[in-house]
Amino acid sequence: MARAQIRQGQLITTFGPGAMTDLPERSVLIAGLDAWVGERRQIQEPRLARKVAALLGAPTIRLECPPEADRDGGGYVRSYVFPLWFVTQELVPGRPPGWRTRRLVQWSGLEDKGRKFVMEDAKKTKSAVTPIRFVRACRMGHLGDIEWQAFVHGHTPPCGRELYFDERGTSGDLGETYVRCGCGLERPMSQAADAQSGALGNCDGGRPWLGQGRVADERCNERNRLLVRAASNAWLQQPQRVISLPERDENVRRAVDGLWMFLETVESAEDVAYERRKQRVSAGLAGLTDREVWAAIQERKAPAGPEEKPVKRAEIETLLGPGDQIGEDTLESTFFARVLPRPEWDQPWMAGIERVLLVERLREVAALVGFTRFESASADAETGELDAGVRRAEISRQPEWVPAVENRGEGIFLQFSREALVAWWARSVQGRQPVVERYAELKRGFDAWKKEHTSSDRKLPAPEYLLLHSFSHLLITAVALECGYPASSIMERVYAVPQVGYGVMLYTASSDAEGTLGGLVQAGRRIAGFVRSALELGGLCSNDPVCGQHSPANVLEGRMLHGAACHGCVLIAETSCEQGNDFLDRALVVRTVADSGAEFFPDIV
């Protein structure tokens, strides 16, 4: 059995169930959760567990770390060989100049040499093979090998002769790539790429990651689409993330977590009193009443209900809480933040910002609930939650647990003034409303995008979110130059919750101590200077005037979800952005060369 090592966090973000990956020896498909073997540490985050259970329609869901590898081989994640069609590395001789022709062979006819597969022909000549880079899939996440004989012969019955893969040019263009049969029939791959042609047939509902038998056990009426095995849209994860918040009774919750093996079967406050007869329980619950403990037990056991607060609303309510300190400054605390006094950051360009929090300690928990192919499904901009109605590919046949990771780090939170945002939206200049007009222009671009992505459920966020999101990207770029963390390690949390408030949190989180080095908190003490740098970065882009004058509704440019935004100014690593680098426009933040008048921040002299 071939083995390779993958970090636990990568099993959620990059190589989760249903993902195709190239190992040193071969190309494989990561198996579903039912084939993950080994001990798994449970992660305690009741709020996230209830959210995931509601998404998956399960009564309860456990959050568990992926299994760890051990010396005895007891912990591993199974994977299956995929695809099952290969091409020979050696070229077939006798072809016209400029042609690169290889044999197309099936896995069942190969010899496994441990670190590679080889093909033996009639002359006993052995040739190494590599997995073919094309497979078929559908929007529902189903996956399978292309039926190459049927593809080449079309409506003609397959003859069963040898197949060849011809590359008749140097560009790699699909129009110059052909699949050819020994009988003389051939077909270009460009026809397979045309989803409307039906060249790949209809999907059979195959979910090979859920079982080695590759049984097509789910009905599907979608047409198959051509999928490049290593493409970035071949596997798009759907993680649900929450920031662990300081509870009012955090001491009670921690005590219950530590004694859960004794309290799991408790059904009333009287049962708590009975369990106190045990010396360990009595010592762990010292100073706590039976009713307090029973309330914490109920919260941990409670399934998601209609009164469950959205993820972002619960978080920003905590961040905007009264007082100069949030949480406890202890090693056991999962969240601790201090208010930075206003005199330390008050500057003219900071007028729209109301409060600055230095988050010295935080804990983020991310759980994988499913995945999609071709089109991503991001969390809702306002609530921070994944849509329960989205069709996502399953990662387990009977979900009882989902893989999760917990990261610890630090951050900066900036609260924006509600009054300043209301005045910005209602701004009138010479009888026109520039912000309203700019948002209408962005909406025209979004409507054009929806016409090309009719199956997507994404919605255009509110103008306040677009402003805060664009500002967040500019600030990440400015802070990363000095804080000691690379920009790809800094993540964002944008809060635009009209019922509560508005704000932006930049944070870094890692599974080890690298996320808590103190660089962001120190940068937060000089936040006014970093905000100024961010505004200066956004004012002029290296791609101006093309970037600044971009029209979102121009479908020829293919940037319908962007205003004045490109890789030269606002776009950052997609792993750092909660919307995958969509819904950005720096013209809402600062004055650009287009001078639309929709900027929130004043000019810096």
Coordinates of C-alpha atoms in Angstrom, one line a residue:
M1 CA 0.0 0.0 0.0
A2 CA 1.4 3.4 -1.0
R3 CA 1.5 6.0 1.7
A4 CA 2.0 9.7 1.8
Q5 CA 1.7 12.4 4.5
I6 CA -0.8 15.3 4.5
R7 CA -1.2 17.8 7.4
Q8 CA -4.5 17.6 9.3
G9 CA -5.5 21.1 8.3
Q10 CA -5.1 20.3 4.6
L11 CA -7.7 17.6 4.9
I12 CA -10.2 20.4 5.4
T13 CA -8.9 23.1 3.2
T14 CA -7.3 21.3 0.2
F15 CA -7.4 17.5 0.3
G16 CA -10.8 16.7 1.9
P17 CA -13.1 13.8 0.9
G18 CA -13.8 13.8 -2.8
A19 CA -10.6 15.8 -3.7
M20 CA -8.2 14.5 -6.3
T21 CA -4.5 14.9 -5.5
D22 CA -1.2 13.7 -6.9
L23 CA 0.9 11.7 -4.4
P24 CA 4.6 11.0 -5.1
E25 CA 3.6 7.5 -6.4
R26 CA 0.2 8.0 -8.1
S27 CA -2.9 10.1 -8.4
V28 CA -5.6 9.3 -5.9
L29 CA -9.1 10.3 -4.7
I30 CA -9.4 11.0 -1.0
A31 CA -12.0 8.7 0.6
G32 CA -15.1 9.8 2.5
L33 CA -15.2 9.9 6.3
D34 CA -16.4 6.3 6.6
A35 CA -12.9 5.2 5.5
W36 CA -10.9 7.4 7.9
V37 CA -9.3 5.1 10.4
G38 CA -7.7 5.9 13.7
E39 CA -8.3 7.8 16.9
R40 CA -9.8 11.3 16.6
R41 CA -9.7 14.0 19.2
Q42 CA -13.0 15.7 19.8
I43 CA -13.2 19.5 19.6
Q44 CA -15.5 21.3 21.9
E45 CA -17.4 24.1 20.2
P46 CA -21.1 23.7 20.9
R47 CA -22.2 26.7 18.8
L48 CA -20.4 25.4 15.7
A49 CA -21.6 21.8 16.3
R50 CA -25.3 23.0 16.4
K51 CA -24.8 25.0 13.2
V52 CA -23.3 22.0 11.3
A53 CA -26.0 19.7 12.6
A54 CA -28.6 22.0 11.2
L55 CA -26.9 22.2 7.9
L56 CA -26.6 18.5 7.5
G57 CA -30.1 17.7 8.9
A58 CA -28.7 15.5 11.7
P59 CA -29.8 15.5 15.3
T60 CA -26.3 16.0 16.6
I61 CA -22.8 16.2 15.0
R62 CA -19.4 15.7 16.6
L63 CA -16.5 17.9 15.7
E64 CA -13.3 15.8 15.5
C65 CA -9.8 16.3 14.4
P66 CA -8.7 14.1 11.4
P67 CA -6.9 10.9 12.6
E68 CA -3.2 11.2 13.3
A69 CA -0.6 8.9 11.8
D70 CA 1.1 6.7 14.4
R71 CA 4.1 4.3 14.3
D72 CA 1.9 1.2 14.1
G73 CA 0.0 2.5 11.1
G74 CA -3.3 2.7 13.1
G75 CA -4.2 6.2 11.9
Y76 CA -4.7 6.9 8.2
V77 CA -7.1 8.3 5.6
R78 CA -7.8 5.9 2.8
S79 CA -7.6 6.9 -0.8
Y80 CA -8.5 5.3 -4.1
V81 CA -6.6 5.2 -7.4
F82 CA -8.3 7.7 -9.7
P83 CA -8.6 8.2 -12.6
L84 CA -8.5 4.7 -13.9
W85 CA -7.3 5.7 -17.4
F86 CA -3.6 6.4 -18.1
V87 CA -1.4 7.6 -20.9
T88 CA 2.1 6.1 -21.6
Q89 CA 5.1 8.4 -20.9
E90 CA 6.8 7.1 -24.0
L91 CA 5.7 8.5 -27.3
V92 CA 4.3 6.2 -30.1
P93 CA 6.8 6.3 -33.0
G94 CA 5.9 6.9 -36.6
R95 CA 3.6 10.0 -36.2
P96 CA 3.9 13.2 -38.3
P97 CA 6.4 15.8 -37.1
G98 CA 5.2 17.9 -34.2
W99 CA 2.7 15.3 -33.1
R100 CA 3.0 13.8 -29.6
T101 CA 1.1 10.5 -29.5
R102 CA 0.7 8.3 -26.5
R103 CA -1.3 5.1 -25.8
L104 CA -4.4 5.4 -23.7
V105 CA -4.7 2.4 -21.3
Q106 CA -6.9 1.3 -18.4
W107 CA -5.7 0.7 -14.9
S108 CA -6.9 -2.9 -14.9
G109 CA -4.3 -3.7 -17.6
L110 CA -1.3 -2.2 -15.7
E111 CA 1.3 -3.7 -13.4
D112 CA 1.7 -2.1 -10.0
K113 CA 5.4 -1.5 -9.3
G114 CA 4.8 0.2 -5.9
R115 CA 6.0 3.6 -6.8
K116 CA 4.6 3.6 -10.4
F117 CA 2.3 1.8 -12.8
V118 CA 3.8 0.3 -15.9
M119 CA 2.2 -1.2 -19.1
E120 CA 3.6 -4.3 -20.8
D121 CA 2.8 -4.6 -24.5
A122 CA 2.7 -7.6 -26.7
K123 CA 6.5 -7.4 -27.2
K124 CA 7.0 -7.6 -23.4
T125 CA 8.2 -4.0 -23.5
K126 CA 7.4 -2.1 -20.3
S127 CA 6.5 1.5 -20.3
A128 CA 5.7 3.8 -17.4
V129 CA 2.3 5.5 -17.5
T130 CA 0.8 8.7 -15.9
P131 CA -2.8 9.4 -15.1
I132 CA -4.8 11.2 -17.8
R133 CA -5.5 14.8 -16.8
F134 CA -9.2 14.8 -17.9
V135 CA -12.2 13.4 -16.0
R136 CA -15.9 14.0 -16.1
A137 CA -18.0 15.6 -13.3
C138 CA -21.3 17.5 -12.8
R139 CA -22.4 20.5 -10.8
M140 CA -23.7 18.2 -8.1
G141 CA -20.2 17.0 -7.3
H142 CA -20.5 13.6 -8.9
L143 CA -17.3 12.3 -10.5
G144 CA -16.1 9.6 -12.9
D145 CA -13.8 8.5 -15.7
I146 CA -14.7 9.6 -19.2
E147 CA -15.9 6.7 -21.3
W148 CA -13.2 7.2 -24.0
Q149 CA -14.5 4.5 -26.4
A150 CA -18.0 6.0 -26.4
F151 CA -16.6 9.5 -26.7
V152 CA -14.5 8.7 -29.8
H153 CA -17.1 6.6 -31.6
G154 CA -20.1 8.8 -30.7
H155 CA -23.3 7.1 -31.9
T156 CA -21.3 4.3 -33.6
P157 CA -20.9 1.2 -31.4
P158 CA -17.3 1.1 -29.9
C159 CA -14.9 -1.3 -31.7
G160 CA -12.7 -2.0 -28.7
R161 CA -9.4 -1.3 -30.5
E162 CA -6.5 0.6 -29.0
L163 CA -6.9 4.3 -28.2
Y164 CA -4.4 7.0 -28.6
F165 CA -4.0 10.5 -27.2
D166 CA -2.7 13.0 -29.8
E167 CA -1.3 16.4 -29.1
R168 CA -0.9 18.0 -32.5
G169 CA 0.4 21.4 -31.4
T170 CA 2.7 23.0 -28.8
S171 CA 0.1 25.2 -27.1
G172 CA -1.9 22.5 -25.3
D173 CA -5.1 23.9 -26.7
L174 CA -8.0 21.5 -26.6
G175 CA -8.7 22.1 -30.2
E176 CA -5.3 20.6 -31.0
T177 CA -5.8 17.6 -28.6
Y178 CA -7.5 14.5 -30.1
V179 CA -8.5 11.1 -28.9
R180 CA -8.0 8.6 -31.7
C181 CA -9.1 5.0 -32.1
G182 CA -7.1 2.3 -34.0
C183 CA -10.0 2.1 -36.4
G184 CA -9.3 5.6 -37.6
L185 CA -12.1 7.5 -35.9
E186 CA -11.0 10.5 -33.8
R187 CA -12.5 13.4 -31.9
P188 CA -11.1 16.7 -30.5
M189 CA -11.2 17.4 -26.8
S190 CA -12.7 20.8 -27.6
Q191 CA -16.0 19.0 -28.1
A192 CA -15.8 17.5 -24.7
A193 CA -15.3 21.0 -23.2
D194 CA -18.6 22.2 -24.7
A195 CA -21.1 21.4 -22.0
Q196 CA -24.0 21.9 -24.4
S197 CA -22.8 19.4 -26.9
G198 CA -23.6 16.4 -24.7
A199 CA -20.4 14.7 -25.9
L200 CA -19.7 13.2 -22.4
G201 CA -23.2 12.0 -21.9
N202 CA -25.4 12.4 -18.8
C203 CA -24.1 11.9 -15.2
D204 CA -24.6 8.5 -13.6
G205 CA -24.5 9.9 -10.0
G206 CA -21.2 8.3 -9.2
R207 CA -19.6 9.1 -5.9
P208 CA -16.4 7.0 -5.9
W209 CA -15.0 8.7 -2.8
L210 CA -17.7 7.1 -0.7
G211 CA -16.8 3.5 -1.7
Q212 CA -14.2 1.6 -3.5
G213 CA -16.9 -0.2 -5.5
R214 CA -17.6 3.1 -7.3
V215 CA -21.3 2.4 -7.2
A216 CA -23.5 5.1 -8.9
D217 CA -25.9 5.2 -6.0
E218 CA -27.5 8.7 -6.5
R219 CA -29.8 9.7 -9.3
C220 CA -28.6 12.7 -11.3
N221 CA -30.0 14.3 -14.5
E222 CA -27.1 16.7 -15.0
R223 CA -25.0 16.6 -18.1
N224 CA -21.4 15.7 -17.6
R225 CA -18.8 18.4 -17.9
L226 CA -15.1 18.1 -18.7
L227 CA -13.0 18.7 -15.7
V228 CA -9.2 19.1 -15.6
R229 CA -8.1 16.9 -12.7
A230 CA -5.6 19.4 -11.3
A231 CA -7.8 22.5 -11.9
S232 CA -8.6 24.8 -9.0
N233 CA -12.4 24.3 -9.4
A234 CA -12.1 20.5 -9.2
W235 CA -12.8 20.6 -5.5
L236 CA -14.1 23.6 -3.7
Q237 CA -14.4 23.1 0.1
Q238 CA -17.3 24.4 2.2
P239 CA -16.0 25.1 5.7
Q240 CA -18.1 26.6 8.4
R241 CA -16.0 28.8 10.7
V242 CA -16.7 30.4 14.0
I243 CA -14.7 32.4 16.5
S244 CA -14.9 31.0 20.0
L245 CA -16.5 33.6 22.2
P246 CA -16.1 34.3 25.9
E247 CA -19.3 33.0 27.5
R248 CA -20.8 34.7 30.5
D249 CA -20.3 31.5 32.4
E250 CA -17.0 30.5 30.8
N251 CA -15.8 28.9 34.1
V252 CA -18.9 26.7 34.2
R253 CA -18.4 25.6 30.6
R254 CA -14.8 24.8 31.1
A255 CA -15.6 22.8 34.2
V256 CA -18.3 20.8 32.3
D257 CA -16.0 20.2 29.4
G258 CA -13.3 18.8 31.7
L259 CA -15.8 16.4 33.5
W260 CA -17.9 15.5 30.5
M261 CA -17.2 11.8 30.8
F262 CA -19.1 11.9 34.2
L263 CA -21.8 14.5 33.2
E264 CA -22.7 13.2 29.7
T265 CA -25.6 11.1 31.0
V266 CA -26.9 13.7 33.4
E267 CA -30.7 14.5 32.8
S268 CA -31.4 17.0 35.6
A269 CA -30.0 19.3 38.3
E270 CA -30.6 16.5 40.8
D271 CA -28.4 14.2 38.7
V272 CA -25.7 16.8 39.0
A273 CA -26.0 16.6 42.8
Y274 CA -25.7 12.9 42.6
E275 CA -22.6 13.0 40.5
R276 CA -21.0 15.3 43.0
R277 CA -20.6 12.3 45.3
K278 CA -17.6 11.4 43.2
Q279 CA -14.5 13.1 44.5
R280 CA -13.2 14.2 41.1
V281 CA -16.5 15.7 40.1
S282 CA -16.9 17.4 43.5
A283 CA -13.5 19.0 43.2
G284 CA -14.0 20.1 39.6
L285 CA -17.4 21.7 40.3
A286 CA -16.3 23.5 43.5
G287 CA -18.0 26.9 43.8
L288 CA -20.6 26.2 41.1
T289 CA -24.3 25.5 41.7
D290 CA -26.1 22.5 40.4
R291 CA -28.4 24.7 38.3
E292 CA -25.5 26.5 36.7
V293 CA -23.9 23.2 35.8
W294 CA -27.2 21.7 34.5
A295 CA -27.7 24.8 32.3
A296 CA -24.2 24.4 30.8
I297 CA -24.9 20.7 30.1
Q298 CA -28.2 21.5 28.4
E299 CA -26.5 24.1 26.2
R300 CA -23.9 21.5 25.1
K301 CA -26.5 18.9 24.3
A302 CA -29.1 21.2 22.7
P303 CA -29.7 20.8 19.0
A304 CA -29.9 23.8 16.7
G305 CA -33.1 25.7 17.2
P306 CA -35.0 28.6 15.6
E307 CA -33.6 31.0 18.2
E308 CA -29.9 30.2 17.4
K309 CA -28.1 33.4 16.5
P310 CA -26.3 33.7 13.2
V311 CA -22.6 33.2 13.4
K312 CA -21.5 36.8 12.8
R313 CA -24.3 38.4 14.8
A314 CA -23.2 36.4 17.9
E315 CA -19.6 37.4 17.3
I316 CA -20.1 41.1 16.8
E317 CA -22.4 41.4 19.8
T318 CA -19.5 40.2 21.9
L319 CA -17.0 42.5 20.1
L320 CA -19.2 45.5 20.7
G321 CA -19.9 44.6 24.3
P322 CA -19.5 47.3 27.1
G323 CA -16.3 47.8 29.0
D324 CA -12.6 48.1 28.1
Q325 CA -11.9 44.4 28.3
I326 CA -13.6 41.3 26.8
G327 CA -12.9 37.8 28.1
E328 CA -10.3 36.7 30.6
D329 CA -6.5 37.2 30.4
T330 CA -5.7 33.6 31.4
L331 CA -3.9 30.7 29.6
E332 CA -7.2 28.8 29.5
S333 CA -9.2 31.6 28.0
T334 CA -10.1 31.2 24.3
F335 CA -10.7 35.0 23.7
F336 CA -9.3 38.1 25.3
A337 CA -9.3 41.6 23.9
R338 CA -8.6 45.1 25.2
V339 CA -9.9 48.5 23.9
L340 CA -7.2 50.8 22.6
P341 CA -7.7 54.3 24.0
R342 CA -8.9 56.7 21.4
P343 CA -6.1 59.3 21.9
E344 CA -3.6 56.7 20.7
W345 CA -5.2 56.4 17.3
D346 CA -7.4 59.5 16.8
Q347 CA -6.5 61.1 13.5
P348 CA -8.6 63.1 10.9
W349 CA -8.7 60.1 8.5
M350 CA -10.0 57.9 11.3
A351 CA -13.2 59.9 11.8
G352 CA -15.4 57.1 10.5
I353 CA -13.9 54.5 13.0
E354 CA -15.5 54.4 16.4
R355 CA -13.4 51.9 18.4
V356 CA -10.3 49.8 18.1
L357 CA -9.9 46.4 19.9
L358 CA -6.6 44.6 20.3
V359 CA -7.5 40.9 20.3
E360 CA -4.6 39.3 22.1
R361 CA -6.0 35.8 22.2
L362 CA -8.6 34.1 20.0
R363 CA -9.6 30.6 18.9
E364 CA -11.1 29.8 15.5
V365 CA -12.7 26.4 14.8
A366 CA -13.4 25.4 11.2
A367 CA -15.4 22.3 10.2
L368 CA -15.8 20.8 6.7
V369 CA -19.4 20.2 5.9
G370 CA -19.2 19.3 2.2
F371 CA -17.8 20.5 -1.2
T372 CA -18.8 21.6 -4.7
R373 CA -17.2 21.4 -8.1
F374 CA -17.0 24.1 -10.8
E375 CA -18.8 26.8 -8.7
S376 CA -18.0 27.7 -5.1
A377 CA -20.7 28.5 -2.5
S378 CA -19.4 31.1 -0.1
A379 CA -20.9 31.9 3.3
D380 CA -23.5 34.6 3.5
A381 CA -21.9 38.0 3.8
E382 CA -24.2 39.2 6.6
T383 CA -24.7 36.1 8.7
G384 CA -21.4 34.2 8.0
E385 CA -23.3 31.0 7.6
L386 CA -23.5 28.5 4.7
D387 CA -26.9 28.2 3.0
A388 CA -28.7 25.1 4.1
G389 CA -30.4 25.0 0.7
V390 CA -27.2 24.7 -1.3
R391 CA -26.7 21.4 -3.0
R392 CA -23.3 20.2 -1.7
A393 CA -21.6 16.9 -2.3
E394 CA -21.6 14.6 0.8
I395 CA -18.5 13.6 2.6
S396 CA -20.1 10.7 4.4
R397 CA -23.0 8.4 3.9
Q398 CA -24.3 8.7 7.4
P399 CA -22.9 11.9 8.9
E400 CA -22.2 11.5 12.6
W401 CA -19.1 13.6 12.8
V402 CA -17.2 16.1 10.6
P403 CA -13.5 16.9 10.4
A404 CA -12.6 20.1 12.2
V405 CA -9.5 22.0 13.2
E406 CA -9.0 24.6 15.9
N407 CA -6.5 27.4 15.4
R408 CA -5.3 30.0 17.9
G409 CA -4.1 33.5 17.1
E410 CA -4.5 37.2 17.6
G411 CA -6.1 40.1 15.7
I412 CA -7.3 43.7 15.4
F413 CA -10.9 44.8 15.3
L414 CA -12.1 48.1 14.0
Q415 CA -15.6 49.2 14.7
F416 CA -17.1 51.6 12.1
S417 CA -19.5 54.4 13.1
R418 CA -23.1 53.6 12.1
E419 CA -23.8 57.4 11.8
A420 CA -20.9 57.9 9.4
L421 CA -22.0 55.0 7.2
V422 CA -25.6 56.4 7.1
A423 CA -24.2 59.8 6.1
W424 CA -22.0 58.2 3.5
W425 CA -24.9 56.3 1.8
A426 CA -27.1 59.4 1.8
R427 CA -24.4 61.8 0.5
S428 CA -25.6 64.2 -2.2
V429 CA -23.2 66.1 -4.5
Q430 CA -24.7 68.7 -6.9
G431 CA -28.1 66.9 -6.9
R432 CA -26.7 63.4 -7.5
Q433 CA -26.1 60.6 -5.0
P434 CA -22.7 59.2 -6.0
V435 CA -22.7 56.2 -3.6
V436 CA -26.2 55.1 -4.7
E437 CA -25.1 55.4 -8.3
R438 CA -21.9 53.5 -7.7
Y439 CA -23.8 50.7 -6.0
A440 CA -26.3 50.5 -8.9
E441 CA -23.3 50.1 -11.3
L442 CA -21.9 47.3 -9.2
K443 CA -25.4 45.7 -9.2
R444 CA -25.5 45.8 -13.0
G445 CA -22.3 43.8 -13.0
F446 CA -23.7 41.3 -10.5
D447 CA -26.8 40.9 -12.6
A448 CA -24.6 40.2 -15.7
W449 CA -22.7 37.6 -13.7
K450 CA -26.0 35.9 -12.6
K451 CA -27.0 35.4 -16.2
E452 CA -23.9 33.3 -16.7
H453 CA -24.2 31.5 -13.3
T454 CA -27.9 30.7 -13.1
S455 CA -27.4 27.9 -10.7
S456 CA -25.6 30.0 -8.1
D457 CA -27.5 31.2 -5.0
R458 CA -25.1 34.1 -4.3
K459 CA -26.5 37.5 -3.5
L460 CA -25.0 40.9 -3.9
P461 CA -24.0 42.1 -0.4
A462 CA -25.1 45.5 1.0
P463 CA -23.1 48.5 0.1
E464 CA -21.7 48.7 3.7
Y465 CA -20.3 45.2 3.3
L466 CA -18.7 46.0 0.0
L467 CA -17.0 49.1 1.6
L468 CA -15.7 47.2 4.6
H469 CA -14.6 44.2 2.6
S470 CA -12.6 46.4 0.2
F471 CA -11.1 48.3 3.1
S472 CA -10.2 45.1 4.8
H473 CA -8.1 43.9 1.8
L474 CA -6.2 47.2 1.6
L475 CA -5.5 47.1 5.4
I476 CA -4.2 43.5 5.2
T477 CA -1.8 44.5 2.5
A478 CA -0.6 47.5 4.5
V479 CA -0.2 45.6 7.8
A480 CA 1.5 42.6 6.2
L481 CA 4.5 44.8 5.2
E482 CA 5.5 45.3 8.8
C483 CA 3.7 43.0 11.2
G484 CA 5.9 39.9 10.6
Y485 CA 3.1 37.7 9.1
P486 CA 2.8 37.2 5.4
A487 CA -0.4 38.5 3.8
S488 CA -1.6 34.9 3.1
S489 CA -1.5 34.2 6.9
I490 CA -3.8 37.1 7.8
M491 CA -7.5 36.4 7.5
E492 CA -10.5 38.7 7.6
R493 CA -13.9 38.8 9.3
V494 CA -16.2 41.4 7.9
Y495 CA -19.2 42.3 10.0
A496 CA -22.1 44.2 8.4
V497 CA -25.0 43.4 10.7
P498 CA -27.6 46.3 10.5
Q499 CA -29.3 45.2 13.8
V500 CA -26.0 45.3 15.7
G501 CA -23.2 47.2 14.1
Y502 CA -20.4 47.2 11.6
G503 CA -16.7 46.4 11.8
V504 CA -13.7 44.6 10.4
M505 CA -11.4 42.1 12.2
L506 CA -8.0 41.0 10.8
Y507 CA -6.7 38.0 12.5
T508 CA -4.1 35.2 12.2
A509 CA -4.8 31.7 13.4
S510 CA -2.5 28.7 13.3
S511 CA -2.7 25.2 14.8
D512 CA 0.6 25.9 16.7
A513 CA 2.2 28.9 18.3
E514 CA 3.0 30.7 15.0
G515 CA -0.4 32.5 15.1
T516 CA 0.3 34.1 18.4
L517 CA 3.6 35.9 18.0
G518 CA 2.2 39.3 18.8
G519 CA 2.8 41.0 15.5
L520 CA -0.8 42.0 14.8
V521 CA -1.4 43.3 18.3
Q522 CA 1.7 45.5 18.0
A523 CA 0.5 46.7 14.6
G524 CA -2.8 47.5 16.2
R525 CA -1.1 50.0 18.6
R526 CA -0.1 52.0 15.5
I527 CA -3.3 51.4 13.6
A528 CA -3.8 55.0 12.5
G529 CA -0.5 54.8 10.5
F530 CA -1.5 51.5 8.9
V531 CA -4.9 52.8 7.9
R532 CA -3.3 55.8 6.3
S533 CA -0.9 53.5 4.3
A534 CA -3.9 51.4 3.3
L535 CA -5.7 54.5 1.9
E536 CA -2.7 55.6 0.0
L537 CA -2.3 52.1 -1.5
G538 CA -5.9 52.2 -2.6
G539 CA -5.8 55.7 -4.1
L540 CA -3.6 54.7 -7.1
C541 CA -3.2 51.3 -8.6
S542 CA -0.3 50.2 -10.9
N543 CA -2.9 49.2 -13.5
D544 CA -4.7 52.6 -13.5
P545 CA -6.5 54.0 -15.4
V546 CA -7.7 50.6 -16.6
C547 CA -8.4 49.3 -13.1
G548 CA -10.0 52.5 -11.8
Q549 CA -12.3 53.0 -14.8
H550 CA -13.3 49.3 -15.1
S551 CA -17.1 48.8 -15.7
P552 CA -18.4 45.8 -13.8
A553 CA -21.1 45.2 -16.4
N554 CA -18.5 44.7 -19.2
V555 CA -18.8 40.9 -19.7
L556 CA -15.9 40.9 -22.1
E557 CA -13.5 41.5 -19.2
G558 CA -14.9 38.7 -17.1
R559 CA -14.7 40.7 -13.9
M560 CA -18.4 41.3 -13.2
L561 CA -18.1 41.0 -9.4
H562 CA -15.3 43.6 -9.2
G563 CA -15.4 47.4 -9.4
A564 CA -12.0 49.1 -9.2
A565 CA -10.2 46.0 -8.1
C566 CA -7.4 43.9 -9.5
H567 CA -4.2 42.1 -8.4
G568 CA -2.3 45.4 -8.4
C569 CA -4.3 46.9 -5.6
V570 CA -7.1 45.1 -3.7
L571 CA -7.0 41.3 -4.5
I572 CA -5.2 39.2 -1.9
A573 CA -4.7 35.4 -1.4
E574 CA -8.1 33.7 -1.7
T575 CA -7.4 31.7 1.5
S576 CA -7.4 35.0 3.4
C577 CA -10.7 36.3 1.9
E578 CA -14.1 35.2 3.1
Q579 CA -15.6 35.7 -0.3
G580 CA -12.9 34.3 -2.6
N581 CA -11.8 37.7 -3.8
D582 CA -15.2 38.7 -5.0
F583 CA -17.3 41.8 -4.2
L584 CA -14.5 44.3 -4.1
D585 CA -14.3 48.0 -5.1
R586 CA -11.7 50.4 -3.8
A587 CA -13.7 53.3 -5.2
L588 CA -16.1 52.9 -2.2
V589 CA -13.1 53.4 0.1
V590 CA -10.9 56.2 -1.4
R591 CA -10.9 58.5 -4.3
T592 CA -9.6 56.9 -7.5
V593 CA -8.7 58.2 -10.9
A594 CA -12.3 57.8 -12.0
D595 CA -13.3 60.2 -9.2
S596 CA -16.8 58.8 -8.7
G597 CA -17.3 60.6 -5.4
A598 CA -18.4 57.4 -3.7
E599 CA -15.4 57.2 -1.3
F600 CA -16.0 56.8 2.4
F601 CA -12.6 58.1 3.7
P602 CA -11.6 61.7 3.2
D603 CA -8.6 62.6 1.1
I604 CA -5.3 62.5 3.0
V605 CA -3.2 65.7 2.5

